[in-house]
Each structure stands twice: as C-alpha cells, then as structure tokens.
C-alpha cells in the first residue's frame, strides 16, 4: 500500500500554517513540511467584530501560496480549518466564500468545543498522561480541557489569547511593563475563577502550541538540557515561574537574542507566560507538561482513526510507539519476541532467588527495551550501541516521558559497563546509584537473552537456574533447546560474564536437547 499524504491548513488568530503529513502502511505519521506565516488576523477585527479588508487580503495571500505548495506535494486529502479570529468575524461567511472562490478550499470554522476537543484528542492519543488539563492558547482564544483516565470531563474556551491580551493590557506600553503585567495577572485570575471545576484540580497542566513550546525551549537552553525534544517534557513550578521571570526581566533586544525563543513570538510571550503561571497556581498543578502534538495532529489522528479502523489506541500509546519504531528500523519481530520471552524468563528466575527486585512498570520497560534492542544496527552495525542510545534518547517517543526514554535507551543499547557509564554521564544526576545499577543489570540480562538466540531461529525453549551444591557463588544455567544451537553455545559462553555480574558469581551453562 503506497503512503498517503494529508495536507492540513490551520488558520489561527496568530499564525496561518500548512503542515503536510505522510502516513505509511503502519499508520506512522511523518511530518514532511511545516510552513507558517505570523498573520495576526485577530488584530484586523474592528470594534464591530468585522474582519477588515487588509486582514482578508493577508489570509487570501497565505492560502493561495499554501494551496500551490500542497499541489506540488501531490496531496490526496486536504483538511482546512479556522479558529477564533474567523469564528468571531461577523463577516465570516463572506470570507469563506472568498476563500472558496480564490483557492477552492472548503475552509471549516471550528467552534470552541471542537477546537478544544481536537487539541486534547492529540494529547490523549500521544502521551502517557492519564489525567491532566490541556491548555492551547492562540491569538484570540484559550482552550482548556480536563481529562481523567484519558476521558474528557470538562472543557471551556476563553475568548482571549496572546494577541488580544497584548492589545488589552500592553497597547502603548513596554512589552514587560510591571503595572501592565500585574493588571493582566489579576484579570486572568478573575477569568479562571469563573470555572469551579478548575480550582485546585491538582493534575498536570499540559501546554499545547507554540507559546508553550517556546517557554520550555527557553528553559532547556538555559539549563543545558542534555537530550532533544519537548514532547512529554515536564517543568516544576519553580522552573516555570523562573522562566517567566527571565522573560519579564528581559528587554526586547535581549529577548531577540534569547536561545529558544522564536523571533515572531517575542512580543507575545509575556501574555502567554502570564496565563500559564496563573493557571498553574489556580489549579494547584503538579507539573507543567509539554505536548508538541495539538490541534493539527488531533485532526489528523482523528481522521486516521475514522478511516482506518482506529489504529491509534488511547490506552496503548507506548506499545504502539514501540511497534511502529520496530517496523521503522526493520527489527525482526520473531527475534524480538524471543528476546522478550528469554529476558522475562531470566528476570523471573532471578526474582525467585531474590537476586533482583523490579516492579511491574520496570518489567514492561524491559520488554520494550528487549523489543528495540540494538535498533542502531539499522544505521551501522559496528557502532549499533552508540546509535541505539542516541536514537532512542533523542526521539519524541509518544507515551514515554524523558526519563523513561533514557531508561529505555540505556537498556536497549547495552553492550558493556564502560559504554553504559559513558551514556549515563550525558544525563548525570537523573538516576540514583541504585537505579543506575538496576538499569545496568537489566541491560545485561537483555544482552544475554540476545546471545541465547544468536541465530534468531528461536531454538531455546526453556531456562532453569540452580545453585551448585556446597557453593554460594556458583550457578548452573540449564538451557533446553530444540534444533541446532552451535551459535547460541558460543555466544552464551562468550557473554555469560554479563549474567555473572548480575548473579555475583560464576555461571556454568549446560545445554540440553529436548530429545535427551
């Protein structure tokens, strides 16, 4: 089945954007192109809420350009939507007609509920967060949605955004005028107080959209964050507040030079920060989480789920991410399955003897790491460990927070203690000595499990572990097999030192045929 291309045009109050997605046979979504123009359409609404001619011309010019680009990409399906600026325009219908006449686009105006729903839909289908409040602040509106156990509970759209807040409180003033900031903070808190379900809800606040990403980007650059990506990155209250204070203390010239802050957002980032900080406090939130998947991704995932028998599962985000990544890097499913079974069996044997102790979440992560073990061989076999760690730790893995990403990378790339320590140093301080040792042991087990299936034809059918009589540090590992195990015997004996490190003793491997 050939890949499908979907074009999405998002006419927001602040920006107009064209995103081109490619969908492969595994329903993996790849972003081929992302083009935007900072149109600021909301500023063209007059006192009577009529879009001025200048604003309509800006809109048409952008759409004509975007449709031409989409045509060159051979788009099969085009989704085009508009949000607050067009929604509030009393001449919206005449605008839609002009758009149709000039570009042949059937531009759909999303109502407040739809806009909130699709942004939240993306978050619920691409993160591991089961509870939270999503916030998507645009130029002229702010959408909030509370969800519990992945199900929407409450939703609300406020008729203000970063551009309208800038106009309301900072018009004719400096971008960081202290009195204007204080006045805006008080006003935003008053708006939040109209929602009784929002007060002290004590769940993560999840930022969607460019303003939220910029806040996180600035903090990451300031703190020399060691891995790439914003998706499922989290910030503490103090980190969010300190980042806002940095922005508020910076002149416009300093903001222009601030790493992580987009040039076309420097004049509206303070209104955005006001909303994030005030909402965080009002909610008594536990953390500020980021999602790079929002309205546009929500529309596309919803379209795929409606047309392809729901391939994006709300409660299977991690599993599906690993499955799609395995296929992307050509990992043989039969070998991966055997690696998982053997690693699982070894862990059970070790837990029975109280040699290691891990919880259910750690065991699931081991299964995922065993599935993705040495995926870096897709790039180059000689340095597959290094490539594996880099790819996994620096990929936006949907469903995995950043610490779990690195845990997964450390186990899936395990080759030896030296390289493990080298990789761990890139995220120094993330894990305790005890957890680091556990991750090293689990990586060792996965590596030994791979050795027991070196030929990748799944000959090993069972494993038993016993202590040798009259010995405290000698073990016998009996490996039952069906078929030829010449390769497995060689590899297992060559790499048994990894298992011995976990056991703290000597291992004698006995291979026993099922026919014996």
Short mmCIF file of C-alpha atoms in Angstrom, two decimals:
data_model
loop_
_atom_site.label_atom_id
_atom_site.label_comp_id
_atom_site.label_asym_id
_atom_site.label_seq_id
_atom_site.Cartn_x
_atom_site.Cartn_y
_atom_site.Cartn_z
CA UNK A 1 0.00 0.00 0.00
CA UNK A 2 1.56 3.36 -1.01
CA UNK A 3 2.00 6.09 1.58
CA UNK A 4 -0.82 8.60 1.92
CA UNK A 5 -0.27 12.34 2.09
CA UNK A 6 -2.56 14.61 4.08
CA UNK A 7 -2.38 18.38 3.96
CA UNK A 8 -3.63 20.47 6.86
CA UNK A 9 -4.15 24.22 6.78
CA UNK A 10 -4.73 25.83 10.15
CA UNK A 11 -5.96 29.44 10.05
CA UNK A 12 -5.31 30.62 13.59
CA UNK A 13 -5.66 34.00 15.18
CA UNK A 14 -1.91 34.42 15.44
CA UNK A 15 -0.49 32.30 12.61
CA UNK A 16 -1.59 30.56 9.43
CA UNK A 17 0.12 27.24 8.89
CA UNK A 18 0.39 24.49 6.30
CA UNK A 19 1.53 21.08 7.52
CA UNK A 20 1.99 18.12 5.18
CA UNK A 21 1.84 14.67 6.77
CA UNK A 22 2.75 11.32 5.25
CA UNK A 23 1.07 8.18 6.56
CA UNK A 24 2.75 4.82 5.90
CA UNK A 25 1.31 1.30 5.95
CA UNK A 26 1.85 1.07 9.74
CA UNK A 27 -0.10 4.33 10.24
CA UNK A 28 3.10 6.08 11.32
CA UNK A 29 2.67 9.82 10.85
CA UNK A 30 5.67 11.70 9.46
CA UNK A 31 5.71 15.47 9.09
CA UNK A 32 7.11 16.25 5.64
CA UNK A 33 6.67 20.02 5.68
CA UNK A 34 5.61 22.70 8.13
CA UNK A 35 5.24 26.29 6.86
CA UNK A 36 3.75 29.21 8.73
CA UNK A 37 3.22 32.91 8.45
CA UNK A 38 2.55 35.13 11.52
CA UNK A 39 -0.61 36.73 10.11
CA UNK A 40 -2.04 38.03 13.45
CA UNK A 41 -5.56 38.00 11.95
CA UNK A 42 -7.20 38.85 15.26
CA UNK A 43 -5.74 42.38 15.09
CA UNK A 44 -7.76 43.02 11.91
CA UNK A 45 -11.11 42.68 13.72
CA UNK A 46 -12.70 46.10 14.18
CA UNK A 47 -14.89 47.21 17.10
CA UNK A 48 -17.91 45.59 15.47
CA UNK A 49 -16.02 42.29 15.08
CA UNK A 50 -15.82 42.59 11.31
CA UNK A 51 -12.64 41.39 9.61
CA UNK A 52 -11.10 44.33 7.76
CA UNK A 53 -10.19 44.15 4.09
CA UNK A 54 -6.48 44.18 4.93
CA UNK A 55 -6.89 41.08 7.09
CA UNK A 56 -8.83 39.24 4.40
CA UNK A 57 -6.09 40.03 1.89
CA UNK A 58 -3.43 38.67 4.26
CA UNK A 59 -5.49 35.50 4.64
CA UNK A 60 -6.06 35.01 0.90
CA UNK A 61 -2.42 35.65 0.05
CA UNK A 62 -1.28 32.99 2.54
CA UNK A 63 -3.87 30.44 1.41
CA UNK A 64 -3.11 30.89 -2.29
CA UNK A 65 0.56 30.27 -1.56
CA UNK A 66 -0.13 27.26 0.65
CA UNK A 67 -2.51 25.57 -1.81
CA UNK A 68 0.11 25.91 -4.55
CA UNK A 69 2.72 24.26 -2.31
CA UNK A 70 0.27 21.50 -1.34
CA UNK A 71 -0.44 20.81 -5.01
CA UNK A 72 3.27 20.25 -5.65
CA UNK A 73 3.35 17.67 -2.83
CA UNK A 74 0.52 15.70 -4.50
CA UNK A 75 -1.79 15.89 -1.51
CA UNK A 76 -4.58 13.28 -1.53
CA UNK A 77 -6.62 14.70 1.36
CA UNK A 78 -6.74 18.33 2.44
CA UNK A 79 -8.15 19.38 5.81
CA UNK A 80 -8.52 23.14 6.26
CA UNK A 81 -9.81 24.75 9.45
CA UNK A 82 -10.11 28.20 11.00
CA UNK A 83 -10.35 29.12 14.66
CA UNK A 84 -11.04 32.18 16.83
CA UNK A 85 -10.28 35.11 14.50
CA UNK A 86 -12.56 33.90 11.70
CA UNK A 87 -15.04 32.42 14.18
CA UNK A 88 -15.53 35.84 15.79
CA UNK A 89 -15.83 37.66 12.48
CA UNK A 90 -19.38 38.76 11.70
CA UNK A 91 -18.46 38.59 8.01
CA UNK A 92 -17.19 35.01 8.35
CA UNK A 93 -19.49 33.58 5.69
CA UNK A 94 -18.38 36.06 3.06
CA UNK A 95 -14.75 35.27 3.98
CA UNK A 96 -15.38 31.55 3.48
CA UNK A 97 -16.94 32.25 0.09
CA UNK A 98 -13.94 34.35 -0.98
CA UNK A 99 -11.59 31.58 0.14
CA UNK A 100 -13.55 29.02 -1.88
CA UNK A 101 -13.60 31.24 -4.98
CA UNK A 102 -9.88 32.09 -4.80
CA UNK A 103 -8.38 28.80 -3.62
CA UNK A 104 -11.11 26.12 -3.91
CA UNK A 105 -10.58 25.35 -0.22
CA UNK A 106 -13.56 24.32 1.88
CA UNK A 107 -12.41 26.15 4.98
CA UNK A 108 -14.25 24.90 8.06
CA UNK A 109 -14.70 27.12 11.10
CA UNK A 110 -14.18 25.10 14.27
CA UNK A 111 -16.39 26.06 17.18
CA UNK A 112 -14.92 26.40 20.66
CA UNK A 113 -15.80 22.83 21.68
CA UNK A 114 -14.27 21.35 18.53
CA UNK A 115 -11.08 23.35 18.86
CA UNK A 116 -10.62 22.21 22.47
CA UNK A 117 -11.55 18.63 21.61
CA UNK A 118 -9.04 18.08 18.79
CA UNK A 119 -6.09 19.56 20.69
CA UNK A 120 -6.90 17.41 23.70
CA UNK A 121 -7.53 14.39 21.43
CA UNK A 122 -3.91 14.59 20.24
CA UNK A 123 -2.57 14.79 23.81
CA UNK A 124 -4.60 11.81 25.00
CA UNK A 125 -3.51 9.71 21.99
CA UNK A 126 0.21 10.62 22.03
CA UNK A 127 1.22 10.88 25.70
CA UNK A 128 1.28 8.56 28.68
CA UNK A 129 -0.57 11.10 30.86
CA UNK A 130 -3.87 9.67 32.09
CA UNK A 131 -5.06 12.84 33.87
CA UNK A 132 -4.48 16.50 33.12
CA UNK A 133 -5.73 19.87 31.93
CA UNK A 134 -4.66 20.81 28.41
CA UNK A 135 -4.23 24.47 27.51
CA UNK A 136 -3.96 25.69 23.95
CA UNK A 137 -3.54 29.45 23.89
CA UNK A 138 -3.83 31.02 20.47
CA UNK A 139 -4.01 34.59 19.29
CA UNK A 140 -7.65 35.18 20.17
CA UNK A 141 -8.84 32.27 22.31
CA UNK A 142 -7.66 29.88 25.01
CA UNK A 143 -8.96 26.31 25.18
CA UNK A 144 -8.92 24.33 28.43
CA UNK A 145 -9.91 20.66 28.75
CA UNK A 146 -9.86 18.50 31.88
CA UNK A 147 -9.50 14.74 31.35
CA UNK A 148 -9.39 11.89 33.84
CA UNK A 149 -8.25 8.36 32.96
CA UNK A 150 -7.93 9.50 29.32
CA UNK A 151 -11.60 10.59 29.17
CA UNK A 152 -12.76 14.21 28.77
CA UNK A 153 -14.54 15.53 31.88
CA UNK A 154 -14.86 19.31 31.32
CA UNK A 155 -13.98 21.79 28.59
CA UNK A 156 -14.06 25.56 28.17
CA UNK A 157 -12.94 28.19 25.66
CA UNK A 158 -11.98 31.66 26.88
CA UNK A 159 -12.40 34.49 24.32
CA UNK A 160 -8.87 35.81 24.88
CA UNK A 161 -5.45 34.83 23.59
CA UNK A 162 -1.91 36.16 23.42
CA UNK A 163 -2.60 38.79 20.76
CA UNK A 164 -5.83 40.06 22.35
CA UNK A 165 -4.16 40.15 25.80
CA UNK A 166 -1.27 42.12 24.36
CA UNK A 167 -3.72 44.63 22.85
CA UNK A 168 -5.81 44.81 26.03
CA UNK A 169 -3.01 45.32 28.55
CA UNK A 170 0.19 46.31 26.75
CA UNK A 171 -1.00 48.63 23.98
CA UNK A 172 1.25 51.70 24.01
CA UNK A 173 3.38 50.25 26.82
CA UNK A 174 6.61 48.30 27.03
CA UNK A 175 6.23 44.57 26.43
CA UNK A 176 7.21 43.92 30.08
CA UNK A 177 5.61 46.89 31.81
CA UNK A 178 5.31 45.78 35.51
CA UNK A 179 1.95 47.50 36.10
CA UNK A 180 0.51 46.00 32.92
CA UNK A 181 1.74 42.54 33.94
CA UNK A 182 0.16 42.88 37.39
CA UNK A 183 -3.11 44.10 35.92
CA UNK A 184 -3.15 41.26 33.39
CA UNK A 185 -2.40 38.68 36.10
CA UNK A 186 -5.33 39.87 38.22
CA UNK A 187 -7.67 39.86 35.24
CA UNK A 188 -6.62 36.36 34.11
CA UNK A 189 -7.16 35.02 37.66
CA UNK A 190 -10.67 36.50 37.62
CA UNK A 191 -11.43 34.64 34.39
CA UNK A 192 -10.11 31.37 35.82
CA UNK A 193 -12.27 31.82 38.91
CA UNK A 194 -15.41 31.52 36.76
CA UNK A 195 -14.67 27.79 36.33
CA UNK A 196 -15.36 26.00 39.61
CA UNK A 197 -14.14 22.65 38.22
CA UNK A 198 -10.69 24.13 37.61
CA UNK A 199 -9.88 25.22 41.18
CA UNK A 200 -7.23 23.07 42.90
CA UNK A 201 -7.80 20.19 40.48
CA UNK A 202 -4.18 19.13 41.20
CA UNK A 203 -3.32 17.43 37.89
CA UNK A 204 -0.59 18.22 35.34
CA UNK A 205 -1.10 21.36 33.27
CA UNK A 206 -0.28 20.36 29.68
CA UNK A 207 0.75 23.10 27.29
CA UNK A 208 -0.07 22.77 23.58
CA UNK A 209 1.12 25.09 20.84
CA UNK A 210 3.98 27.43 20.06
CA UNK A 211 3.89 29.62 23.17
CA UNK A 212 4.16 26.62 25.50
CA UNK A 213 6.94 25.11 23.39
CA UNK A 214 8.87 28.38 23.48
CA UNK A 215 8.65 28.57 27.29
CA UNK A 216 10.07 25.03 27.56
CA UNK A 217 12.67 25.67 24.85
CA UNK A 218 13.99 28.73 26.69
CA UNK A 219 14.29 26.81 29.96
CA UNK A 220 16.02 23.84 28.30
CA UNK A 221 18.60 26.12 26.66
CA UNK A 222 19.21 27.96 29.92
CA UNK A 223 19.78 24.69 31.79
CA UNK A 224 21.85 22.94 29.07
CA UNK A 225 19.30 20.14 28.79
CA UNK A 226 21.13 17.02 27.57
CA UNK A 227 18.61 15.39 25.20
CA UNK A 228 16.45 16.62 22.34
CA UNK A 229 12.73 17.21 22.21
CA UNK A 230 9.88 18.90 24.01
CA UNK A 231 7.11 16.26 23.78
CA UNK A 232 6.28 14.95 27.29
CA UNK A 233 8.94 17.17 28.83
CA UNK A 234 7.91 18.42 32.28
CA UNK A 235 8.76 21.52 34.30
CA UNK A 236 8.40 22.11 38.02
CA UNK A 237 6.53 25.14 39.37
CA UNK A 238 9.79 26.93 40.22
CA UNK A 239 11.16 26.29 36.72
CA UNK A 240 8.04 27.70 35.07
CA UNK A 241 7.98 30.77 37.34
CA UNK A 242 11.71 31.42 36.95
CA UNK A 243 11.47 31.17 33.16
CA UNK A 244 8.60 33.66 33.12
CA UNK A 245 10.58 35.99 35.35
CA UNK A 246 13.55 35.77 32.98
CA UNK A 247 11.28 36.83 30.11
CA UNK A 248 9.73 39.64 32.16
CA UNK A 249 13.18 40.93 33.18
CA UNK A 250 14.48 40.97 29.60
CA UNK A 251 14.38 43.90 27.22
CA UNK A 252 13.06 43.36 23.70
CA UNK A 253 16.66 43.38 22.45
CA UNK A 254 17.58 40.70 24.98
CA UNK A 255 14.55 38.62 24.00
CA UNK A 256 15.75 38.72 20.39
CA UNK A 257 18.97 37.04 21.48
CA UNK A 258 17.39 34.57 23.90
CA UNK A 259 18.01 30.99 22.75
CA UNK A 260 14.80 29.01 22.36
CA UNK A 261 12.51 32.00 21.84
CA UNK A 262 11.06 32.38 18.36
CA UNK A 263 11.53 35.85 16.85
CA UNK A 264 7.86 36.14 15.92
CA UNK A 265 6.73 35.35 19.49
CA UNK A 266 8.96 37.69 21.48
CA UNK A 267 6.24 40.39 21.73
CA UNK A 268 3.51 37.96 22.86
CA UNK A 269 5.43 35.51 25.06
CA UNK A 270 4.78 37.51 28.25
CA UNK A 271 0.96 37.41 27.88
CA UNK A 272 1.29 33.66 27.28
CA UNK A 273 3.52 33.24 30.33
CA UNK A 274 1.03 35.16 32.48
CA UNK A 275 -1.72 32.71 31.56
CA UNK A 276 0.45 29.62 32.15
CA UNK A 277 1.71 30.76 35.56
CA UNK A 278 -1.65 31.99 36.83
CA UNK A 279 -3.43 28.86 35.66
CA UNK A 280 -0.75 26.64 37.21
CA UNK A 281 -1.27 28.33 40.59
CA UNK A 282 -5.06 28.37 40.35
CA UNK A 283 -5.15 24.65 39.54
CA UNK A 284 -2.57 23.83 42.22
CA UNK A 285 -1.00 21.85 39.42
CA UNK A 286 1.57 19.11 39.97
CA UNK A 287 3.72 19.93 36.91
CA UNK A 288 3.80 21.81 33.61
CA UNK A 289 3.98 19.20 30.86
CA UNK A 290 4.51 19.86 27.17
CA UNK A 291 2.90 18.32 24.12
CA UNK A 292 4.16 19.03 20.62
CA UNK A 293 1.00 17.32 19.37
CA UNK A 294 -2.00 19.62 19.33
CA UNK A 295 -4.91 20.75 17.19
CA UNK A 296 -3.38 19.81 13.83
CA UNK A 297 -2.18 16.38 14.95
CA UNK A 298 -5.53 15.81 16.66
CA UNK A 299 -7.38 16.46 13.42
CA UNK A 300 -5.10 14.06 11.51
CA UNK A 301 -5.15 11.27 14.12
CA UNK A 302 -8.94 11.59 14.34
CA UNK A 303 -9.15 11.34 10.54
CA UNK A 304 -6.94 8.22 10.51
CA UNK A 305 -8.93 6.61 13.33
CA UNK A 306 -12.19 7.25 11.46
CA UNK A 307 -10.93 5.95 8.12
CA UNK A 308 -8.57 3.12 9.15
CA UNK A 309 -10.38 1.24 11.95
CA UNK A 310 -8.89 3.14 14.90
CA UNK A 311 -5.14 2.34 14.70
CA UNK A 312 -4.38 4.90 17.45
CA UNK A 313 -5.43 3.41 20.79
CA UNK A 314 -5.96 5.66 23.82
CA UNK A 315 -4.61 3.11 26.28
CA UNK A 316 -1.88 1.54 24.15
CA UNK A 317 0.24 4.57 23.28
CA UNK A 318 3.59 3.16 24.47
CA UNK A 319 3.02 -0.27 22.96
CA UNK A 320 2.05 1.17 19.59
CA UNK A 321 5.02 3.56 19.62
CA UNK A 322 7.41 0.64 20.15
CA UNK A 323 5.68 -1.44 17.47
CA UNK A 324 5.93 1.36 14.92
CA UNK A 325 9.54 2.11 15.84
CA UNK A 326 10.43 -1.58 15.46
CA UNK A 327 8.99 -1.62 11.96
CA UNK A 328 10.65 1.66 11.06
CA UNK A 329 14.08 0.27 11.95
CA UNK A 330 13.45 -3.16 10.42
CA UNK A 331 13.67 -5.13 13.67
CA UNK A 332 12.63 -8.73 13.00
CA UNK A 333 9.51 -9.40 15.04
CA UNK A 334 10.27 -13.11 15.59
CA UNK A 335 13.69 -12.34 17.07
CA UNK A 336 12.35 -9.51 19.22
CA UNK A 337 9.59 -11.72 20.60
CA UNK A 338 12.06 -14.43 21.60
CA UNK A 339 14.34 -11.83 23.19
CA UNK A 340 11.43 -10.59 25.31
CA UNK A 341 10.48 -14.15 26.37
CA UNK A 342 14.05 -15.08 27.33
CA UNK A 343 14.68 -11.82 29.21
CA UNK A 344 11.39 -12.23 31.04
CA UNK A 345 12.26 -15.82 31.98
CA UNK A 346 15.70 -14.82 33.28
CA UNK A 347 14.21 -12.00 35.36
CA UNK A 348 11.63 -14.37 36.88
CA UNK A 349 14.38 -16.84 37.83
CA UNK A 350 16.45 -14.07 39.40
CA UNK A 351 13.47 -12.66 41.30
CA UNK A 352 12.57 -16.11 42.64
CA UNK A 353 16.05 -16.27 44.18
CA UNK A 354 15.81 -12.67 45.48
CA UNK A 355 18.80 -11.65 43.39
CA UNK A 356 17.00 -8.71 41.78
CA UNK A 357 13.72 -6.94 42.51
CA UNK A 358 11.79 -4.85 39.97
CA UNK A 359 8.22 -3.61 39.75
CA UNK A 360 5.66 -4.06 37.00
CA UNK A 361 6.44 -0.74 35.30
CA UNK A 362 10.14 -1.63 35.14
CA UNK A 363 9.34 -5.06 33.70
CA UNK A 364 7.21 -3.51 30.95
CA UNK A 365 10.06 -1.14 30.14
CA UNK A 366 12.42 -4.16 29.91
CA UNK A 367 10.03 -5.75 27.39
CA UNK A 368 10.09 -2.57 25.28
CA UNK A 369 13.90 -2.35 25.52
CA UNK A 370 14.25 -6.01 24.50
CA UNK A 371 11.99 -5.31 21.55
CA UNK A 372 14.13 -2.35 20.40
CA UNK A 373 17.48 -3.89 21.34
CA UNK A 374 20.31 -2.64 19.11
CA UNK A 375 17.99 -0.92 16.63
CA UNK A 376 21.01 1.26 15.79
CA UNK A 377 22.31 -1.55 13.56
CA UNK A 378 19.91 -0.07 11.00
CA UNK A 379 22.38 2.85 10.76
CA UNK A 380 25.66 0.97 11.16
CA UNK A 381 26.34 -2.43 12.69
CA UNK A 382 29.82 -1.62 14.01
CA UNK A 383 28.53 1.19 16.23
CA UNK A 384 24.99 -0.05 16.81
CA UNK A 385 25.13 0.53 20.57
CA UNK A 386 26.00 4.22 20.21
CA UNK A 387 23.38 4.75 17.51
CA UNK A 388 20.75 2.91 19.57
CA UNK A 389 21.28 5.10 22.62
CA UNK A 390 21.28 8.31 20.60
CA UNK A 391 18.19 7.46 18.51
CA UNK A 392 16.01 6.33 21.41
CA UNK A 393 17.04 9.02 23.88
CA UNK A 394 16.62 11.81 21.32
CA UNK A 395 13.40 10.70 19.61
CA UNK A 396 9.99 12.04 20.56
CA UNK A 397 8.64 8.66 21.64
CA UNK A 398 4.92 9.07 22.14
CA UNK A 399 3.80 7.83 25.56
CA UNK A 400 7.26 7.98 27.16
CA UNK A 401 8.38 10.80 29.41
CA UNK A 402 12.00 11.90 29.07
CA UNK A 403 13.37 9.83 31.95
CA UNK A 404 11.68 6.69 30.63
CA UNK A 405 13.11 7.49 27.21
CA UNK A 406 16.62 7.44 28.65
CA UNK A 407 15.92 4.33 30.76
CA UNK A 408 14.76 2.60 27.59
CA UNK A 409 17.82 3.83 25.67
CA UNK A 410 20.27 2.64 28.35
CA UNK A 411 18.84 -0.89 28.38
CA UNK A 412 18.26 -1.24 24.63
CA UNK A 413 21.82 -0.09 23.84
CA UNK A 414 23.59 -2.15 26.50
CA UNK A 415 26.94 -3.56 25.35
CA UNK A 416 29.23 -3.25 28.37
CA UNK A 417 29.63 -1.32 31.60
CA UNK A 418 32.06 1.16 30.08
CA UNK A 419 29.64 2.33 27.39
CA UNK A 420 26.74 2.27 29.88
CA UNK A 421 28.67 4.65 32.15
CA UNK A 422 29.55 6.85 29.17
CA UNK A 423 25.88 7.16 28.18
CA UNK A 424 24.81 7.73 31.79
CA UNK A 425 27.18 10.67 32.10
CA UNK A 426 25.17 12.58 29.48
CA UNK A 427 22.25 12.66 31.95
CA UNK A 428 24.31 12.94 35.13
CA UNK A 429 22.16 13.18 38.24
CA UNK A 430 18.99 11.83 36.64
CA UNK A 431 19.10 8.46 38.39
CA UNK A 432 20.27 7.30 41.81
CA UNK A 433 23.21 4.89 42.07
CA UNK A 434 20.77 2.13 42.98
CA UNK A 435 18.57 2.71 39.93
CA UNK A 436 21.58 3.04 37.62
CA UNK A 437 22.85 -0.34 38.84
CA UNK A 438 19.40 -1.87 38.25
CA UNK A 439 19.28 -0.48 34.71
CA UNK A 440 22.77 -1.87 34.05
CA UNK A 441 21.68 -5.30 35.32
CA UNK A 442 18.54 -5.27 33.20
CA UNK A 443 20.57 -4.28 30.14
CA UNK A 444 22.95 -7.16 30.89
CA UNK A 445 20.02 -9.58 31.02
CA UNK A 446 18.69 -8.36 27.66
CA UNK A 447 22.16 -8.74 26.12
CA UNK A 448 22.46 -12.30 27.43
CA UNK A 449 18.94 -13.09 26.20
CA UNK A 450 20.06 -11.96 22.75
CA UNK A 451 23.09 -14.29 23.00
CA UNK A 452 20.73 -17.20 23.72
CA UNK A 453 19.04 -16.53 20.38
CA UNK A 454 22.08 -15.59 18.33
CA UNK A 455 20.86 -17.39 15.20
CA UNK A 456 17.43 -15.74 15.52
CA UNK A 457 15.62 -19.02 14.82
CA UNK A 458 14.25 -19.41 18.36
CA UNK A 459 15.80 -22.76 19.30
CA UNK A 460 15.82 -22.21 23.10
CA UNK A 461 12.61 -23.46 24.71
CA UNK A 462 13.33 -23.22 28.45
CA UNK A 463 15.86 -21.99 31.03
CA UNK A 464 16.45 -23.16 34.60
CA UNK A 465 18.81 -21.65 37.17
CA UNK A 466 20.14 -23.52 40.22
CA UNK A 467 22.94 -23.08 42.72
CA UNK A 468 25.69 -25.68 42.69
CA UNK A 469 25.80 -27.85 45.76
CA UNK A 470 28.13 -26.71 48.50
CA UNK A 471 28.73 -23.39 46.77
CA UNK A 472 27.41 -19.91 47.47
CA UNK A 473 28.65 -18.25 44.30
CA UNK A 474 28.43 -20.90 41.58
CA UNK A 475 25.32 -21.39 39.47
CA UNK A 476 24.16 -23.78 36.78
CA UNK A 477 22.06 -22.42 33.94
CA UNK A 478 20.34 -25.26 32.11
CA UNK A 479 19.24 -24.22 28.63
CA UNK A 480 16.78 -26.54 26.91
CA UNK A 481 16.66 -26.32 23.13
CA UNK A 482 15.12 -27.84 20.03
CA UNK A 483 17.33 -27.68 16.92
CA UNK A 484 20.90 -26.56 16.34
CA UNK A 485 22.50 -24.32 18.98
CA UNK A 486 26.12 -24.09 17.85
CA UNK A 487 25.87 -20.30 17.57
CA UNK A 488 23.94 -19.95 20.83
CA UNK A 489 26.51 -22.06 22.75
CA UNK A 490 29.34 -19.89 21.53
CA UNK A 491 27.62 -16.56 22.20
CA UNK A 492 26.17 -17.54 25.57
CA UNK A 493 29.54 -18.67 26.91
CA UNK A 494 31.25 -15.61 25.43
CA UNK A 495 28.79 -13.21 27.09
CA UNK A 496 27.97 -15.08 30.30
CA UNK A 497 30.04 -12.52 32.22
CA UNK A 498 27.08 -10.13 31.89
CA UNK A 499 24.83 -12.61 33.67
CA UNK A 500 27.57 -13.37 36.21
CA UNK A 501 27.71 -9.68 37.09
CA UNK A 502 24.03 -9.80 38.00
CA UNK A 503 24.37 -13.05 39.94
CA UNK A 504 27.57 -12.05 41.69
CA UNK A 505 29.06 -15.46 40.96
CA UNK A 506 30.22 -17.95 38.35
CA UNK A 507 27.78 -19.42 35.82
CA UNK A 508 28.16 -22.87 34.25
CA UNK A 509 25.92 -23.19 31.20
CA UNK A 510 24.51 -26.60 30.35
CA UNK A 511 22.74 -27.01 27.01
CA UNK A 512 20.20 -29.85 26.98
CA UNK A 513 18.29 -31.01 23.92
CA UNK A 514 14.56 -31.65 24.30
CA UNK A 515 15.19 -35.08 22.81
CA UNK A 516 17.55 -36.03 25.65
#
